[in-house]
Short mmCIF file of C-alpha atoms in Angstrom, two decimals:
data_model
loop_
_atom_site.label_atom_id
_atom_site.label_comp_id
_atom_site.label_asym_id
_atom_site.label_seq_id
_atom_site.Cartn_x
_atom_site.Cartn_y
_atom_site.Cartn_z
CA UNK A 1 -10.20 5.30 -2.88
CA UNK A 2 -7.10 4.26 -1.20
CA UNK A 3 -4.95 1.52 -3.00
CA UNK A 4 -1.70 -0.55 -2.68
CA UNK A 5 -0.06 -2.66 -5.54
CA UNK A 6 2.99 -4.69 -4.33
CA UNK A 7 4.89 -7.27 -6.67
CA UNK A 8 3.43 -9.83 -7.01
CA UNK A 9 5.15 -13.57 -5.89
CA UNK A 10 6.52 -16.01 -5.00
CA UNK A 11 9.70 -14.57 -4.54
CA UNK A 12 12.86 -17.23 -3.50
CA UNK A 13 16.23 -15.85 -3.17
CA UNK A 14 19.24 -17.88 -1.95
CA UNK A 15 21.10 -16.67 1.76
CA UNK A 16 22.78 -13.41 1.57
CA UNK A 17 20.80 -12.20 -1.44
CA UNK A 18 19.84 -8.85 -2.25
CA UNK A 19 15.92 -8.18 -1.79
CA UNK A 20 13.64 -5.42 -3.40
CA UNK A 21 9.72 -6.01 -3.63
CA UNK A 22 7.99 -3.14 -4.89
CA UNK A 23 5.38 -1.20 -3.78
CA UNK A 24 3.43 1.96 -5.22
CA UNK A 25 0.26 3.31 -3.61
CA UNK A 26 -2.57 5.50 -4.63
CA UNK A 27 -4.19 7.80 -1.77
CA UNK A 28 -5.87 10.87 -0.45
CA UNK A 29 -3.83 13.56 0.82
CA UNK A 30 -0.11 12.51 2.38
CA UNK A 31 -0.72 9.04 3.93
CA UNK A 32 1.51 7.10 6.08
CA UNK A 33 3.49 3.73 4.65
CA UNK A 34 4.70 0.71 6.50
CA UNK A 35 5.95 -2.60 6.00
CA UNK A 36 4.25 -5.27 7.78
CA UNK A 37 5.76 -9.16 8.22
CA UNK A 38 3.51 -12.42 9.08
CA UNK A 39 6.18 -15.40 9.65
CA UNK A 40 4.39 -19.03 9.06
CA UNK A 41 1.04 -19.06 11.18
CA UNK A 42 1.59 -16.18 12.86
CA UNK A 43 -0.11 -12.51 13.21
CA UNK A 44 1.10 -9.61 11.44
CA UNK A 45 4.09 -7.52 12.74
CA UNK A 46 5.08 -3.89 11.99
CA UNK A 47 8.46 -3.60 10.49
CA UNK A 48 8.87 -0.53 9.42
CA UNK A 49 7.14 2.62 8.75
CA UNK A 50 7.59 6.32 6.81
CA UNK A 51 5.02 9.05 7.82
CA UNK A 52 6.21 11.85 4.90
CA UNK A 53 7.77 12.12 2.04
CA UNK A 54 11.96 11.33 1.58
CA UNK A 55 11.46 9.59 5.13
CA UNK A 56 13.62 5.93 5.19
CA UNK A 57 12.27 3.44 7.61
CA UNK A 58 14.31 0.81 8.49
CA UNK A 59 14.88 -2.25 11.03
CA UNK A 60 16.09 -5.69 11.20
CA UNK A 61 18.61 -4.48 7.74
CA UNK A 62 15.73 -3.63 5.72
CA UNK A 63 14.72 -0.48 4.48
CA UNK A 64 11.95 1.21 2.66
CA UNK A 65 12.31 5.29 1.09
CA UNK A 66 8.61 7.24 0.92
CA UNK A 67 8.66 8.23 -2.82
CA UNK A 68 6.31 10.84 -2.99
CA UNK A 69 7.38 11.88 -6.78
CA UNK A 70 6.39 8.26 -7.90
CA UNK A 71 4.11 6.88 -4.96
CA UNK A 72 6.53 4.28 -4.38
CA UNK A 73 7.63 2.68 -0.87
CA UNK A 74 9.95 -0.50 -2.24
CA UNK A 75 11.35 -3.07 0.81
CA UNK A 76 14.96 -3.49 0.16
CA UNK A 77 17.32 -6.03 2.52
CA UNK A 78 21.32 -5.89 1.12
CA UNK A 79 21.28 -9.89 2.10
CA UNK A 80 18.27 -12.23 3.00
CA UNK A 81 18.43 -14.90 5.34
CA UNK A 82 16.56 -18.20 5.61
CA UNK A 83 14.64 -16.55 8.93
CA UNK A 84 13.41 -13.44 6.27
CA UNK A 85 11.46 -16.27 5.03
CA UNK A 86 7.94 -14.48 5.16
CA UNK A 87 4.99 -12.93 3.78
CA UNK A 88 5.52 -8.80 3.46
CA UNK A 89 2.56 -6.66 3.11
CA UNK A 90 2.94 -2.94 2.45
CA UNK A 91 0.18 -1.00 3.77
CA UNK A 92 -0.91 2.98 3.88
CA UNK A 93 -3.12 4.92 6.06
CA UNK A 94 -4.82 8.12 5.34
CA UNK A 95 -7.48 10.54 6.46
CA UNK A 96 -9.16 9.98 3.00
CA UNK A 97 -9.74 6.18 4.33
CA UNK A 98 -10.93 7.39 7.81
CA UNK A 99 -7.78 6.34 9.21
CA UNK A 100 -8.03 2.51 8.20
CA UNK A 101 -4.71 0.50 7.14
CA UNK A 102 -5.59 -0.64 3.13
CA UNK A 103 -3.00 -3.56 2.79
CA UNK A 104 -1.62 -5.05 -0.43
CA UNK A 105 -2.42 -8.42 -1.18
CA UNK A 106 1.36 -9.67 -0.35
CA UNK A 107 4.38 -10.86 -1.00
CA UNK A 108 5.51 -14.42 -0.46
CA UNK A 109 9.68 -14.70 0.11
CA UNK A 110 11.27 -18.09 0.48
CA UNK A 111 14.74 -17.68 1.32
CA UNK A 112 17.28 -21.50 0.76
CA UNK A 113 20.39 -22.30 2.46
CA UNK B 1 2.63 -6.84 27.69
CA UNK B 2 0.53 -10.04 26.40
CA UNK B 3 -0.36 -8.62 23.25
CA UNK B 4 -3.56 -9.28 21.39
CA UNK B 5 -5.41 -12.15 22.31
CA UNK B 6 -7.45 -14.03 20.90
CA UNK B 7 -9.60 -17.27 21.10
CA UNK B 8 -9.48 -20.14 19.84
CA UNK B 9 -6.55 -20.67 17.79
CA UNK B 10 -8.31 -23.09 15.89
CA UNK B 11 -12.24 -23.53 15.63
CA UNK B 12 -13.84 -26.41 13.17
CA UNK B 13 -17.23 -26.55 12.72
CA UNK B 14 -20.57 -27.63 10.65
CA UNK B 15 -21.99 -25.44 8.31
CA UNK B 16 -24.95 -23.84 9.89
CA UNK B 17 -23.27 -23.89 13.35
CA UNK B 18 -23.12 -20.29 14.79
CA UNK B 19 -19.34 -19.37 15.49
CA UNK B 20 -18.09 -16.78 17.91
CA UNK B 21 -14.29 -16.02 17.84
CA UNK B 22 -13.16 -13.57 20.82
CA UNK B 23 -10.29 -11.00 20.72
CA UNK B 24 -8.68 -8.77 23.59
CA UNK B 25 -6.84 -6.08 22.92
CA UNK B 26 -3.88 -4.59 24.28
CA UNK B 27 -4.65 -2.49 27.58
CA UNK B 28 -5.04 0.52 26.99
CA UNK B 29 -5.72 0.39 23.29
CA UNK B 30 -8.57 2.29 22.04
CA UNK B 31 -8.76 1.19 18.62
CA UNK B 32 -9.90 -2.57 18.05
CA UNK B 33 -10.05 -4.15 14.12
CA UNK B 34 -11.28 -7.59 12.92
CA UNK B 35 -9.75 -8.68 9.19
CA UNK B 36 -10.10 -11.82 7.89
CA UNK B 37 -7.43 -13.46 5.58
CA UNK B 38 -7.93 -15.65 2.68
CA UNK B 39 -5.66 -16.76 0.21
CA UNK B 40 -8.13 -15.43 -2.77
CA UNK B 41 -8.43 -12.12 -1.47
CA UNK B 42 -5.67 -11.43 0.72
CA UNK B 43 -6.61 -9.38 3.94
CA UNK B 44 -9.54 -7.75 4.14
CA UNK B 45 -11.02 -5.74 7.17
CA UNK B 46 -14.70 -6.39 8.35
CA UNK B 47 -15.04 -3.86 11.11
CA UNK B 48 -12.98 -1.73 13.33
CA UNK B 49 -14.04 -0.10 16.85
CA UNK B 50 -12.84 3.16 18.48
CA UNK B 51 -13.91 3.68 22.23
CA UNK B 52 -15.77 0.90 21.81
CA UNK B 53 -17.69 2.24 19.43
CA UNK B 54 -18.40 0.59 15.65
CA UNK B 55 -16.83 3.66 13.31
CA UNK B 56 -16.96 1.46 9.80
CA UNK B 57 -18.39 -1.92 9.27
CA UNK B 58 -18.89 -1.75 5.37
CA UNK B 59 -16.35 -4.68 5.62
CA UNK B 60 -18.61 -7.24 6.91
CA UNK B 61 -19.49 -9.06 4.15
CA UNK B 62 -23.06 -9.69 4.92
CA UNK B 63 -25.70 -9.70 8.05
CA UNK B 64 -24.97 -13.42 8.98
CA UNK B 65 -21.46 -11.69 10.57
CA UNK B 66 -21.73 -9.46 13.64
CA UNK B 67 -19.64 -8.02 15.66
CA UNK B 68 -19.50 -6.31 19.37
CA UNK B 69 -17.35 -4.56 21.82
CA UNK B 70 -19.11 -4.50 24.71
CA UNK B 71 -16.22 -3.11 26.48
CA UNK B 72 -12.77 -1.65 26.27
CA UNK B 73 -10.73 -5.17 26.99
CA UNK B 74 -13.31 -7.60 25.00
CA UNK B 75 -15.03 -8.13 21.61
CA UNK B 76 -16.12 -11.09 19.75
CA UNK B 77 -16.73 -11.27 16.03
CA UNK B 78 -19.76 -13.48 15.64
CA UNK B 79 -20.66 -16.09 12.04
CA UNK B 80 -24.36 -17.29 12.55
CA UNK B 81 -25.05 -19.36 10.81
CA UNK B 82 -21.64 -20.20 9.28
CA UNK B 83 -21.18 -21.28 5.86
CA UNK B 84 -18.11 -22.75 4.03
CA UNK B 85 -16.96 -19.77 2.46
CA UNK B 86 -16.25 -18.39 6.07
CA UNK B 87 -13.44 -20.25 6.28
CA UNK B 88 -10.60 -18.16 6.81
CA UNK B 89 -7.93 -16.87 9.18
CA UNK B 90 -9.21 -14.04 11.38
CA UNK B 91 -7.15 -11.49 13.17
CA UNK B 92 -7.90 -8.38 15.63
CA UNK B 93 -6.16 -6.07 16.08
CA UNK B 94 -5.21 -3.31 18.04
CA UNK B 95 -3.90 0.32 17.95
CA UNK B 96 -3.21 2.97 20.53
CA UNK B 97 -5.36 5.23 18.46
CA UNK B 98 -6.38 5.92 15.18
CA UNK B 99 -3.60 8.36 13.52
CA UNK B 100 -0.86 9.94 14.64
CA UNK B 101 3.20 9.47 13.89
CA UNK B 102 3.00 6.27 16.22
CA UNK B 103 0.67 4.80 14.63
CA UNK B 104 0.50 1.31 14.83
CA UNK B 105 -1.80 -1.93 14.68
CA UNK B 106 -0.54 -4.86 16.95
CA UNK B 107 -2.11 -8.09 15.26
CA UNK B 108 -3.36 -10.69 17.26
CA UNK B 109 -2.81 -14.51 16.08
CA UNK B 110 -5.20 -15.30 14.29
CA UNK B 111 -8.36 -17.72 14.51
CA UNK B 112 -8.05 -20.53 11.87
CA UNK B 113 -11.87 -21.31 11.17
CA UNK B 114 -12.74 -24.07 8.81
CA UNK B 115 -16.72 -24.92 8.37
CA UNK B 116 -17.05 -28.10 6.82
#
């Protein structure tokens, strides 16, 4: 089935340091990636997405490259600040899952002053 | 656009106490998804809807959960009877449909539910 593996945290970076949390994936067929951000007692939000291969989502300065050659979809930022403080989940969707999101378990980012 | 709603925010409550937690999507949404979030195993979804219709519950983790969708702006995502291990953040969420290069799920906040 359908898998996600994403670094594993906490991660805490100081302001205006560079970010990367890996992600790789396992899936049927050519699925779909995204980012997705849940700020402190909040829902989830989407922040970016890649629907084929060599596509480069980005928003809000970060950015994520569909790796189709290693099943990879890293989330990159060139310099954090203390309001990227978050927990980023990479996620896939595929018609092997019957069009459900599978989510990794998560990445915790604290970001300091 | 309101976004996802759901109700209550926060819901504490006995074990053995039936719990119903209430979710309505974004109009015009056909998709609808309940996950439930626990720090042990992350997100997990339970059950997700399309034209109001059940498509997969293999999620729900056993037959004291139910869900419903009784219509296309409404479902509720029902514990009976509730144990402590229920305790959890649950979200619904919504989607436009289910594939497609928009794809998208808008989350709702969340229900915190403790059962003491």
């Amino acid at each position: 089935g359908d898998s996600v593996t994403q670094m594993e945290g906490p991660v805490t970076l100081s302001e205006e340091a560079f970010l990367t949390i890996n992600c790789t994936y396992t899936a049927t067929g050519y699925p779909s990636l995204f980012w997705y951000v849940q700020y402190p007692g909040e829902g989830l939000q989407l922040l970016l997405k890649a629907t084929k291969a060599d596509d480069k989502g980005s928003n809000k300065g970060f950015e994520a490259t569909y790796r189709k050659e290693t099943t990879s979809f890293h989330l990159e930022k060139g310099s954090v600040q203390v309001s990227d403080s978050a927990v980023y989940f990479c996620a896939l969707v595929s018609g092997g899952s019957n069009y459900k999101l599978t989510f990794g378990k998560g990445t915790l980012l604290t970001v300091n002053p | 656009d309101a976004g996802v709603i759901q109700s209550p925010r926060h819901e504490v409550t006995e074990m053995g106490q039936e719990v119903t937690l209430r979710c309505k999507p974004i109009s015009g949404h056909n998709s609808l998804f309940w996950y439930r979030q626990t720090m042990m195993r992350g997100l997990e979804l339970l059950i997700y809807f399309n034209n109001n219709v059940p498509i997969d519950d293999s999620g729900m983790p056993e037959d004291r959960f139910s869900a419903k969708m009784p219509n296309a702006s409404f479902s509720t995502l029902k514990i009976q009877p509730s144990e402590p291990r229920d305790s959890a953040v649950y979200f619904c969420a919504s989607s436009l449909r289910l594939a497609g290069e928009n794809y998208e799920q808008y989350f709702g906040p969340g229900t915190r539910l403790t059962v003491t």
